[in-house]
Short mmCIF file of C-alpha atoms and ligand atoms in Angstrom, two decimals:
data_model
loop_
_atom_site.label_atom_id
_atom_site.label_comp_id
_atom_site.label_asym_id
_atom_site.label_seq_id
_atom_site.Cartn_x
_atom_site.Cartn_y
_atom_site.Cartn_z
CA MET A 1 -218.30 86.78 -241.86
CA LYS A 2 -219.78 85.03 -245.09
CA ASN A 3 -223.49 83.66 -243.97
CA PHE A 4 -224.42 81.41 -246.28
CA PRO A 5 -228.11 80.63 -247.06
CA GLU A 6 -229.34 78.30 -244.88
CA ASN A 7 -229.73 74.45 -246.15
CA PHE A 8 -226.62 75.08 -247.80
CA MET A 9 -225.25 71.73 -249.41
CA TRP A 10 -221.57 71.63 -248.13
CA GLY A 11 -220.47 68.76 -249.83
CA ALA A 12 -217.60 67.38 -252.01
CA ALA A 13 -217.83 65.24 -255.92
CA MET A 14 -216.78 62.02 -257.10
CA SER A 15 -217.17 59.50 -259.51
CA ALA A 16 -217.44 55.82 -259.39
CA PRO A 17 -214.56 54.41 -261.94
CA GLN A 18 -212.12 57.30 -260.18
CA THR A 19 -212.48 55.82 -256.74
CA GLU A 20 -214.32 51.75 -256.50
CA GLY A 21 -211.63 49.93 -257.67
CA GLN A 22 -212.16 46.20 -258.31
CA SER A 23 -212.86 47.64 -261.65
CA LEU A 24 -213.44 43.85 -263.63
CA HIS A 25 -214.16 42.13 -260.11
CA TYR A 26 -217.84 41.70 -258.56
CA GLY A 27 -219.83 41.56 -261.93
CA LYS A 28 -218.75 44.58 -263.54
CA THR A 29 -217.67 44.50 -267.27
CA ALA A 30 -214.79 46.33 -268.91
CA THR A 31 -215.19 49.73 -269.76
CA ILE A 32 -213.48 52.73 -272.76
CA TRP A 33 -211.38 52.83 -269.57
CA ASP A 34 -210.34 49.47 -268.41
CA TYR A 35 -210.25 48.15 -272.10
CA TRP A 36 -207.76 51.21 -272.87
CA PHE A 37 -205.42 50.49 -270.31
CA GLN A 38 -205.26 46.64 -271.22
CA ARG A 39 -204.25 47.79 -274.51
CA ALA A 40 -201.88 50.96 -274.35
CA PRO A 41 -201.02 50.99 -270.57
CA GLU A 42 -197.57 53.85 -271.45
CA LYS A 43 -200.43 56.44 -271.87
CA PHE A 44 -201.37 56.10 -268.37
CA TYR A 45 -198.89 58.08 -265.68
CA GLN A 46 -196.87 55.48 -264.05
CA ASN A 47 -198.85 53.02 -265.65
CA GLN A 48 -201.59 54.15 -263.34
CA GLY A 49 -204.98 52.41 -264.11
CA PRO A 50 -208.49 51.74 -263.59
CA GLU A 51 -208.45 48.81 -260.92
CA ILE A 52 -208.04 49.24 -258.18
CA THR A 53 -208.45 53.70 -257.81
CA SER A 54 -208.93 54.18 -254.17
CA GLY A 55 -210.62 50.72 -253.19
CA VAL A 56 -214.01 52.59 -252.00
CA TYR A 57 -216.24 49.05 -253.44
CA ASP A 58 -214.32 47.73 -249.58
CA HIS A 59 -214.28 50.85 -247.86
CA TYR A 60 -217.56 52.66 -248.21
CA LEU A 61 -218.60 51.70 -244.98
CA GLU A 62 -215.30 54.13 -242.66
CA ASP A 63 -215.67 55.90 -246.07
CA CYS A 64 -219.38 57.63 -245.08
CA GLN A 65 -217.94 58.14 -241.82
CA ARG A 66 -215.38 60.35 -243.05
CA MET A 67 -217.88 62.42 -245.01
CA GLN A 68 -219.17 63.43 -242.03
CA ASP A 69 -216.35 63.97 -239.77
CA ILE A 70 -215.65 66.48 -242.34
CA GLY A 71 -218.85 68.14 -242.09
CA LEU A 72 -220.33 66.72 -245.67
CA ASN A 73 -223.88 67.25 -245.75
CA SER A 74 -223.76 66.23 -249.40
CA ILE A 75 -221.24 64.21 -251.80
CA ARG A 76 -221.64 63.81 -255.29
CA THR A 77 -221.32 60.63 -257.08
CA SER A 78 -221.78 58.16 -260.45
CA ILE A 79 -223.31 54.90 -260.59
CA SER A 80 -220.86 52.46 -262.50
CA TRP A 81 -222.93 51.79 -265.75
CA ALA A 82 -220.99 48.50 -266.38
CA ARG A 83 -221.15 47.58 -262.38
CA LEU A 84 -224.94 47.90 -262.75
CA LEU A 85 -225.93 46.04 -266.51
CA PRO A 86 -222.77 44.18 -267.84
CA ASP A 87 -224.46 43.16 -270.93
CA GLY A 88 -226.20 46.37 -270.94
CA LYS A 89 -230.35 44.31 -270.32
CA THR A 90 -229.22 41.98 -267.26
CA ILE A 91 -228.90 43.41 -263.47
CA ASN A 92 -226.06 42.89 -261.35
CA GLN A 93 -228.00 41.95 -258.32
CA GLU A 94 -224.30 42.69 -256.84
CA ALA A 95 -223.90 46.05 -257.93
CA VAL A 96 -227.88 46.54 -256.43
CA VAL A 97 -226.37 45.56 -253.21
CA PHE A 98 -223.42 47.79 -252.66
CA TYR A 99 -225.11 50.41 -254.15
CA ARG A 100 -228.42 50.29 -251.51
CA LYS A 101 -225.88 49.90 -248.44
CA TYR A 102 -223.78 52.53 -249.84
CA PHE A 103 -226.62 55.15 -250.59
CA SER A 104 -228.26 54.33 -247.17
CA ALA A 105 -224.89 54.66 -246.06
CA MET A 106 -224.35 58.10 -246.51
CA LEU A 107 -227.92 58.88 -245.15
CA ASP A 108 -227.45 57.33 -241.46
CA HIS A 109 -224.55 59.36 -241.71
CA GLY A 110 -226.53 62.81 -242.68
CA VAL A 111 -225.08 62.98 -246.13
CA ASP A 112 -227.15 63.52 -249.23
CA PRO A 113 -226.36 61.51 -251.87
CA ILE A 114 -226.48 62.76 -255.40
CA ILE A 115 -226.40 60.34 -258.41
CA ASN A 116 -224.44 60.86 -261.41
CA LEU A 117 -225.40 58.56 -264.41
CA PHE A 118 -222.49 59.05 -266.08
CA HIS A 119 -218.57 59.84 -265.79
CA PHE A 120 -217.26 59.05 -269.53
CA ASP A 121 -217.13 55.68 -267.94
CA LEU A 122 -218.90 54.19 -271.24
CA PRO A 123 -219.26 50.02 -271.47
CA MET A 124 -216.84 48.70 -273.28
CA TRP A 125 -220.25 46.23 -275.05
CA LEU A 126 -221.57 50.08 -275.90
CA MET A 127 -218.64 51.27 -277.56
CA GLU A 128 -218.05 47.72 -280.08
CA GLN A 129 -221.27 48.86 -281.52
CA GLY A 130 -220.44 51.99 -281.80
CA GLY A 131 -220.90 54.03 -278.43
CA TRP A 132 -222.03 57.40 -279.02
CA GLU A 133 -222.24 58.11 -282.16
CA ASN A 134 -224.57 55.22 -283.01
CA ARG A 135 -228.06 56.09 -281.83
CA VAL A 136 -228.82 52.89 -280.44
CA SER A 137 -226.42 54.77 -277.68
CA ILE A 138 -229.83 56.46 -276.30
CA ASP A 139 -232.45 54.03 -275.85
CA ALA A 140 -229.59 52.07 -273.45
CA PHE A 141 -229.05 54.96 -271.62
CA THR A 142 -232.42 55.77 -271.24
CA PHE A 143 -232.74 51.36 -269.62
CA TYR A 144 -229.90 52.24 -267.22
CA ALA A 145 -232.01 55.62 -266.09
CA ARG A 146 -235.34 53.91 -265.65
CA THR A 147 -233.25 50.76 -264.17
CA ALA A 148 -231.17 52.99 -261.95
CA PHE A 149 -234.64 55.15 -260.86
CA GLU A 150 -235.87 52.49 -259.82
CA LEU A 151 -233.50 50.38 -257.74
CA PHE A 152 -232.71 53.35 -255.61
CA GLY A 153 -234.97 55.78 -256.05
CA ASP A 154 -236.38 55.55 -252.73
CA LEU A 155 -233.07 56.24 -251.76
CA VAL A 156 -231.68 59.04 -253.64
CA SER A 157 -233.73 62.87 -253.78
CA LYS A 158 -231.49 64.45 -256.19
CA TRP A 159 -229.89 62.84 -259.93
CA THR A 160 -228.07 64.25 -262.36
CA THR A 161 -227.99 62.52 -265.60
CA PHE A 162 -224.58 63.48 -267.18
CA ASN A 163 -221.32 64.85 -266.07
CA GLU A 164 -219.25 67.44 -268.80
CA PRO A 165 -221.01 65.78 -272.03
CA ILE A 166 -218.60 68.26 -273.32
CA VAL A 167 -215.69 65.85 -271.89
CA HIS A 168 -215.95 63.12 -273.41
CA ILE A 169 -217.02 64.87 -276.91
CA GLU A 170 -213.94 66.88 -277.17
CA CYS A 171 -211.60 64.30 -275.17
CA GLY A 172 -212.77 60.91 -277.46
CA TYR A 173 -213.53 63.11 -280.75
CA LEU A 174 -211.28 66.32 -281.09
CA TYR A 175 -208.48 66.29 -278.34
CA GLN A 176 -207.70 62.74 -277.92
CA TYR A 177 -207.45 62.38 -274.48
CA HIS A 178 -210.10 59.22 -274.18
CA TYR A 179 -210.47 56.51 -276.09
CA PRO A 180 -211.15 55.92 -278.93
CA ALA A 181 -209.31 59.19 -278.62
CA VAL A 182 -209.68 59.74 -282.81
CA VAL A 183 -210.12 63.52 -284.21
CA ASP A 184 -213.07 64.40 -285.99
CA PHE A 185 -215.30 67.15 -285.74
CA GLN A 186 -218.20 65.58 -287.50
CA ARG A 187 -218.26 62.99 -285.19
CA ALA A 188 -217.34 65.19 -282.24
CA ILE A 189 -220.98 66.46 -283.09
CA GLN A 190 -222.83 63.16 -283.91
CA VAL A 191 -221.69 62.09 -280.22
CA GLY A 192 -222.53 65.44 -278.40
CA TYR A 193 -226.25 65.30 -280.38
CA HIS A 194 -226.63 62.00 -279.35
CA THR A 195 -225.57 62.46 -275.61
CA LEU A 196 -227.78 65.42 -275.49
CA LEU A 197 -230.90 62.43 -276.84
CA ALA A 198 -229.89 60.42 -273.81
CA HIS A 199 -229.16 62.94 -271.54
CA LYS A 200 -233.65 64.36 -272.40
CA ALA A 201 -234.75 60.71 -272.67
CA ALA A 202 -233.84 60.24 -268.92
CA VAL A 203 -234.72 62.92 -267.63
CA LYS A 204 -238.36 62.02 -269.86
CA ALA A 205 -237.98 58.13 -268.16
CA PHE A 206 -237.71 59.89 -265.24
CA ARG A 207 -240.19 62.32 -264.83
CA GLU A 208 -242.49 58.87 -266.42
CA GLY A 209 -241.33 57.50 -262.77
CA THR A 210 -242.66 57.40 -259.78
CA SER A 211 -239.44 59.09 -258.39
CA ILE A 212 -240.45 61.94 -256.27
CA GLY A 213 -236.58 63.39 -256.27
CA LYS A 214 -235.44 66.34 -258.81
CA ILE A 215 -232.90 65.65 -262.05
CA GLY A 216 -230.35 68.39 -263.49
CA ILE A 217 -227.18 67.32 -265.59
CA ILE A 218 -223.26 68.91 -264.35
CA LEU A 219 -222.25 70.83 -266.71
CA ASN A 220 -217.82 71.77 -267.15
CA ILE A 221 -218.16 76.25 -267.33
CA SER A 222 -215.30 77.82 -268.69
CA PRO A 223 -216.87 81.27 -268.87
CA THR A 224 -215.20 83.07 -271.66
CA TYR A 225 -213.30 85.59 -271.75
CA PRO A 226 -212.14 87.51 -275.67
CA LYS A 227 -208.77 88.69 -276.07
CA SER A 228 -209.95 92.44 -276.26
CA ASP A 229 -212.95 94.46 -277.59
CA ALA A 230 -212.02 93.89 -280.94
CA LYS A 231 -214.78 92.68 -283.12
CA GLU A 232 -212.61 89.34 -284.25
CA ASP A 233 -212.84 88.39 -280.42
CA ILE A 234 -215.69 88.70 -279.67
CA LEU A 235 -216.24 86.74 -282.34
CA ALA A 236 -214.13 84.05 -281.50
CA GLY A 237 -215.59 84.35 -277.54
CA PHE A 238 -219.20 84.45 -278.68
CA ARG A 239 -218.37 80.92 -280.53
CA SER A 240 -216.20 79.26 -277.54
CA ASP A 241 -219.20 80.22 -275.71
CA LEU A 242 -222.02 78.43 -278.29
CA LEU A 243 -220.26 75.16 -278.20
CA ASN A 244 -218.80 74.94 -274.97
CA THR A 245 -221.44 76.11 -272.80
CA ARG A 246 -225.39 76.73 -274.59
CA SER A 247 -224.29 73.54 -276.64
CA PHE A 248 -225.81 72.02 -273.35
CA LEU A 249 -227.11 74.87 -270.88
CA ASP A 250 -229.48 76.55 -273.22
CA PRO A 251 -231.58 72.41 -273.96
CA SER A 252 -230.99 71.85 -270.73
CA VAL A 253 -232.58 75.12 -269.35
CA PHE A 254 -234.92 76.19 -272.06
CA GLY A 255 -235.65 73.07 -274.63
CA THR A 256 -233.83 74.49 -277.75
CA ILE A 257 -230.05 74.48 -279.27
CA PRO A 258 -229.12 78.43 -280.01
CA GLU A 259 -230.02 79.42 -283.55
CA GLU A 260 -226.64 81.03 -284.24
CA LEU A 261 -225.35 77.16 -283.47
CA VAL A 262 -227.08 75.43 -285.49
CA ALA A 263 -226.23 78.34 -288.12
CA LEU A 264 -222.48 77.80 -287.68
CA LEU A 265 -222.52 74.11 -288.01
CA ALA A 266 -224.53 74.45 -290.95
CA GLU A 267 -222.13 76.86 -292.47
CA ASN A 268 -219.49 74.58 -292.06
CA LYS A 269 -221.25 70.62 -292.61
CA LEU A 270 -220.53 69.69 -289.14
CA LEU A 271 -225.05 69.16 -289.08
CA PRO A 272 -225.50 65.63 -287.02
CA LYS A 273 -228.12 63.77 -288.58
CA THR A 274 -231.78 64.22 -286.59
CA ARG A 275 -234.50 62.82 -286.98
CA ALA A 276 -238.51 64.59 -286.67
CA GLU A 277 -238.83 63.23 -283.36
CA ASP A 278 -236.36 64.32 -281.28
CA HIS A 279 -237.54 68.07 -281.57
CA GLY A 280 -240.47 67.30 -278.95
CA LEU A 281 -237.53 65.67 -277.25
CA ILE A 282 -235.30 68.17 -276.89
CA GLN A 283 -237.94 70.61 -276.40
CA ARG A 284 -239.95 69.50 -273.41
CA ASN A 285 -237.63 67.53 -270.49
CA LEU A 286 -236.31 70.45 -268.64
CA VAL A 287 -234.11 69.90 -265.32
CA ASP A 288 -234.72 71.20 -262.03
CA PHE A 289 -231.40 72.31 -261.15
CA ILE A 290 -228.12 73.03 -263.06
CA GLY A 291 -224.82 71.46 -261.42
CA LEU A 292 -221.65 73.34 -262.65
CA ASN A 293 -218.34 72.68 -262.62
CA TYR A 294 -215.28 75.31 -262.15
CA TYR A 295 -211.81 74.71 -262.37
CA GLN A 296 -210.65 77.78 -265.02
CA PRO A 297 -211.61 80.25 -267.10
CA ARG A 298 -211.70 79.72 -270.82
CA ARG A 299 -209.63 83.22 -272.65
CA VAL A 300 -210.25 82.96 -276.52
CA GLN A 301 -208.54 85.46 -279.12
CA ALA A 302 -210.02 84.77 -282.94
CA PRO A 303 -207.69 82.65 -284.56
CA PHE A 304 -204.69 83.40 -287.11
CA GLU A 305 -206.05 80.88 -289.55
CA VAL A 306 -208.92 79.78 -290.60
CA ALA A 307 -209.75 76.52 -292.31
CA ARG A 308 -213.89 76.21 -294.10
CA PRO A 309 -215.48 74.46 -293.40
CA ALA A 310 -214.04 74.11 -289.73
CA LYS A 311 -211.73 71.73 -288.86
CA LEU A 312 -211.61 72.25 -285.24
CA PRO A 313 -212.65 74.25 -282.89
CA SER A 314 -210.16 76.63 -282.77
CA ASP A 315 -210.70 77.50 -286.58
CA PHE A 316 -212.90 79.05 -284.65
CA TYR A 317 -211.61 80.70 -281.47
CA ILE A 318 -207.64 79.57 -280.49
CA ALA A 319 -206.62 79.82 -277.09
CA TYR A 320 -205.42 83.37 -275.54
CA ASP A 321 -202.32 83.47 -273.38
CA TRP A 322 -203.07 86.36 -271.01
CA PRO A 323 -199.79 87.47 -269.08
CA ALA A 324 -201.52 88.61 -266.21
CA LYS A 325 -202.68 84.88 -264.74
CA LYS A 326 -201.93 83.13 -261.75
CA MET A 327 -201.54 79.79 -262.43
CA ASN A 328 -201.97 75.81 -260.26
CA PRO A 329 -198.09 75.15 -261.54
CA TYR A 330 -199.24 71.02 -261.13
CA ARG A 331 -202.18 71.10 -263.23
CA ARG A 332 -200.81 73.71 -265.39
CA TRP A 333 -205.03 75.08 -265.02
CA GLU A 334 -205.40 79.39 -264.43
CA ILE A 335 -206.55 80.23 -261.02
CA TYR A 336 -209.34 82.96 -260.99
CA PRO A 337 -211.83 82.70 -258.17
CA LYS A 338 -213.98 86.01 -260.05
CA ALA A 339 -215.13 83.43 -262.87
CA LEU A 340 -217.20 81.69 -260.26
CA TYR A 341 -219.13 85.33 -259.91
CA ASP A 342 -219.12 85.76 -263.22
CA VAL A 343 -221.16 82.62 -263.37
CA ALA A 344 -223.44 83.45 -261.25
CA ILE A 345 -224.83 86.49 -262.50
CA MET A 346 -224.95 84.85 -265.84
CA MET A 347 -226.99 82.12 -264.14
CA LYS A 348 -229.19 84.89 -262.35
CA GLU A 349 -229.85 86.96 -265.56
CA GLU A 350 -229.46 84.90 -268.48
CA TYR A 351 -230.94 80.88 -267.31
CA ASN A 352 -233.66 81.99 -265.05
CA ASN A 353 -232.57 82.57 -261.91
CA ILE A 354 -233.06 78.40 -262.09
CA PRO A 355 -231.70 76.48 -259.53
CA TRP A 356 -228.09 75.45 -259.60
CA TYR A 357 -225.16 75.06 -257.08
CA VAL A 358 -221.08 74.16 -257.33
CA SER A 359 -220.35 70.59 -258.24
CA GLU A 360 -217.03 70.47 -258.54
CA ASN A 361 -214.22 73.30 -257.39
CA GLY A 362 -210.44 72.53 -256.63
CA MET A 363 -207.12 72.26 -256.48
CA GLY A 364 -205.25 69.53 -258.19
CA ALA A 365 -201.73 69.51 -256.78
CA ALA A 366 -198.75 67.10 -257.17
CA GLU A 367 -196.20 65.58 -254.10
CA GLU A 368 -198.20 66.84 -251.60
CA GLU A 369 -196.77 64.68 -248.40
CA ARG A 370 -193.72 67.44 -248.87
CA PHE A 371 -196.17 69.73 -246.93
CA MET A 372 -196.51 67.34 -244.11
CA ASP A 373 -195.53 68.69 -240.31
CA ALA A 374 -194.78 66.53 -237.58
CA SER A 375 -198.58 64.93 -237.01
CA GLU A 376 -197.89 63.93 -240.08
CA GLU A 377 -201.18 65.33 -241.51
CA ILE A 378 -200.67 67.35 -244.90
CA GLU A 379 -201.15 71.08 -244.67
CA ASP A 380 -203.07 72.40 -248.01
CA ASP A 381 -203.30 75.78 -246.90
CA TYR A 382 -202.92 76.34 -251.10
CA ARG A 383 -206.36 75.07 -251.02
CA ILE A 384 -208.00 76.54 -248.39
CA LEU A 385 -206.95 79.98 -249.96
CA PHE A 386 -208.27 78.53 -253.40
CA MET A 387 -211.66 77.16 -251.75
CA LYS A 388 -211.26 81.01 -249.64
CA GLU A 389 -211.32 82.81 -252.74
CA HIS A 390 -213.33 81.40 -255.22
CA LEU A 391 -216.80 80.82 -252.32
CA SER A 392 -216.32 85.09 -251.48
CA TYR A 393 -216.80 85.85 -255.36
CA LEU A 394 -219.26 83.00 -254.51
CA TYR A 395 -220.85 84.36 -252.04
CA GLN A 396 -220.73 87.94 -253.32
CA GLY A 397 -223.20 87.11 -256.41
CA ILE A 398 -226.03 84.95 -254.28
CA LEU A 399 -225.83 88.21 -252.35
CA GLU A 400 -226.98 89.22 -255.46
CA GLY A 401 -229.90 87.27 -255.84
CA SER A 402 -228.20 84.45 -257.75
CA ASN A 403 -230.16 81.05 -256.19
CA CYS A 404 -226.82 79.23 -255.88
CA PHE A 405 -227.67 76.49 -253.38
CA GLY A 406 -224.48 74.49 -252.46
CA TYR A 407 -220.86 73.78 -253.06
CA HIS A 408 -219.58 70.69 -253.93
CA ALA A 409 -215.21 70.53 -253.50
CA TRP A 410 -212.77 67.91 -256.16
CA THR A 411 -213.14 65.80 -253.79
CA PHE A 412 -213.65 63.98 -250.67
CA LEU A 413 -210.48 61.28 -250.80
CA ASP A 414 -207.83 61.53 -253.62
CA CYS A 415 -209.26 59.65 -256.84
CA TRP A 416 -207.87 58.16 -259.26
CA SER A 417 -207.56 60.87 -262.97
CA TRP A 418 -207.61 59.46 -266.35
CA LEU A 419 -204.64 60.02 -268.42
CA ASN A 420 -203.12 61.57 -265.32
CA GLY A 421 -203.80 58.32 -262.76
CA TYR A 422 -202.99 59.79 -258.92
CA LYS A 423 -200.22 62.55 -260.08
CA ASN A 424 -202.57 65.67 -259.10
CA ARG A 425 -203.78 64.78 -255.54
CA TYR A 426 -207.23 67.18 -255.31
CA GLY A 427 -208.90 65.35 -251.36
CA PHE A 428 -209.88 66.23 -247.91
CA TYR A 429 -208.52 62.55 -247.36
CA SER A 430 -205.10 61.67 -249.24
CA VAL A 431 -205.04 58.32 -250.22
CA ASP A 432 -201.69 56.12 -249.08
CA ARG A 433 -201.61 53.70 -252.43
CA ALA A 434 -199.72 50.54 -251.48
CA THR A 435 -202.20 50.66 -247.84
CA LEU A 436 -205.54 52.54 -249.20
CA GLU A 437 -205.04 54.58 -245.66
CA ARG A 438 -206.53 56.96 -245.51
CA SER A 439 -205.88 60.19 -244.05
CA VAL A 440 -207.15 63.89 -243.36
CA LYS A 441 -205.73 66.89 -244.41
CA LYS A 442 -206.28 70.85 -242.39
CA SER A 443 -208.45 71.17 -245.59
CA GLY A 444 -211.12 68.47 -244.72
CA ARG A 445 -210.36 70.51 -240.86
CA TRP A 446 -211.08 73.68 -242.10
CA PHE A 447 -214.16 72.66 -244.84
CA SER A 448 -215.70 70.95 -241.26
CA THR A 449 -216.00 74.00 -239.41
CA VAL A 450 -217.20 76.29 -242.39
CA SER A 451 -219.99 73.50 -243.11
CA LYS A 452 -220.72 73.49 -239.31
CA LYS A 453 -220.79 77.63 -239.16
CA ASN A 454 -222.43 77.36 -242.31
CA GLY A 455 -219.79 80.18 -243.44
CA PHE A 456 -216.44 81.34 -242.73
C1 BGP B 1 -213.28 67.25 -263.60
C2 BGP B 1 -214.34 65.65 -263.87
C3 BGP B 1 -213.31 64.81 -262.48
C4 BGP B 1 -211.86 65.57 -262.45
C5 BGP B 1 -211.69 66.80 -262.64
C6 BGP B 1 -209.84 67.25 -261.90
O1 BGP B 1 -213.80 67.59 -265.75
O2 BGP B 1 -215.20 66.19 -263.44
O3 BGP B 1 -214.05 63.78 -262.92
O4 BGP B 1 -211.00 64.38 -263.19
O5 BGP B 1 -212.49 67.50 -263.33
O6 BGP B 1 -209.64 67.27 -263.10
P1 BGP B 1 -208.08 66.33 -263.34
O7 BGP B 1 -208.57 64.82 -262.33
O8 BGP B 1 -207.66 65.75 -265.04
O9 BGP B 1 -207.34 67.07 -262.97
#
């Protein structure tokens, strides 16, 4: 039996834009997703857009009961910025009522809400001003953060600023999976820099306010494994970590941007525009905890040809296709549970053993109705196995002293996934897209026993 630490958080993560629906109703204005879907629906899997998603806006009361039914003692979701502040300045009272009722219902069901402020859903009114490329985004985000802390601080004791900030940077400005889908390394770095400042300014606003809770940030972690011990591959791995992990983890925990990252950007004429006062903001305003989303490792090798100055991250490292890899065939992501042990030890040894938790981990699978049993329950044994293996490695890291306080699965109920729509399902509950009816999967029932026993 693996007994996890006392008060371990067993929960799931979700986000406003992927679950709420009512995306242009009840006072909410468009985000980049609403806009992009309107302009180019063909980019989205089976033309599935963000307007209905999983209908949580209308079903949250029963959903909070469902959270309790499968033993979740905590949940992370986000607030929709464009719902709370439809024009960036005016508070939408309908949104306040909704979120207050929603978070209260969680508490009434013994579910501790962890509330995130930004999950890729940039309001269109800000995108029209240049989005994160424009420094106005920092003040706009700080205003939003402060408003949320004031309105919901009595219900929420754990806040996070951003979910996976690297993702809106690289998907929006390097790899074209998010709007505005441009490819420009320099602009990507500027977006990243402003995102970091927005995070820092929000933490500052939190400390200045009356909230007594804690604040953190959620980062995606794909630990880097170089192809070989050759010095070129090691360097590729080091640079991948600088750009993908240390760029946000170091400033969040230590208040410093790694010197080697600054030097690398300088050599490649990629340094962002900064102001003198930024330094102090970055140095102070450290987080109380870190959330790490883990899905897959990053295997890298030295690039065969490089452009200087670099045009893309692939001028620093390229993907290495490890022949022994085990794949999730639906999402085409490698399954490598041992990485969670490595991450746990990294947090212990390289990040002062700061409190952290696994804020997302899960397995997306397509056409899950294939696995329905006679009682119409989805027998997702592959997901149970996936979680067991990951939890076992996490457990080993905890035994060796890593300060991990929880595990959140992605996700509570099947939800909309950006360009992939409802192709891959991750939920403990399945969602029928026609009726929005929810049904528990075998993994949901399994998770409730794990939570009850605080282990497995
Ligand atoms: C994370 C995001 C989530 C979620 C998850 C699964 O990166 O924080 O929003 O979408 O990945 O990935 P996907 O939906 O692309 O299969």
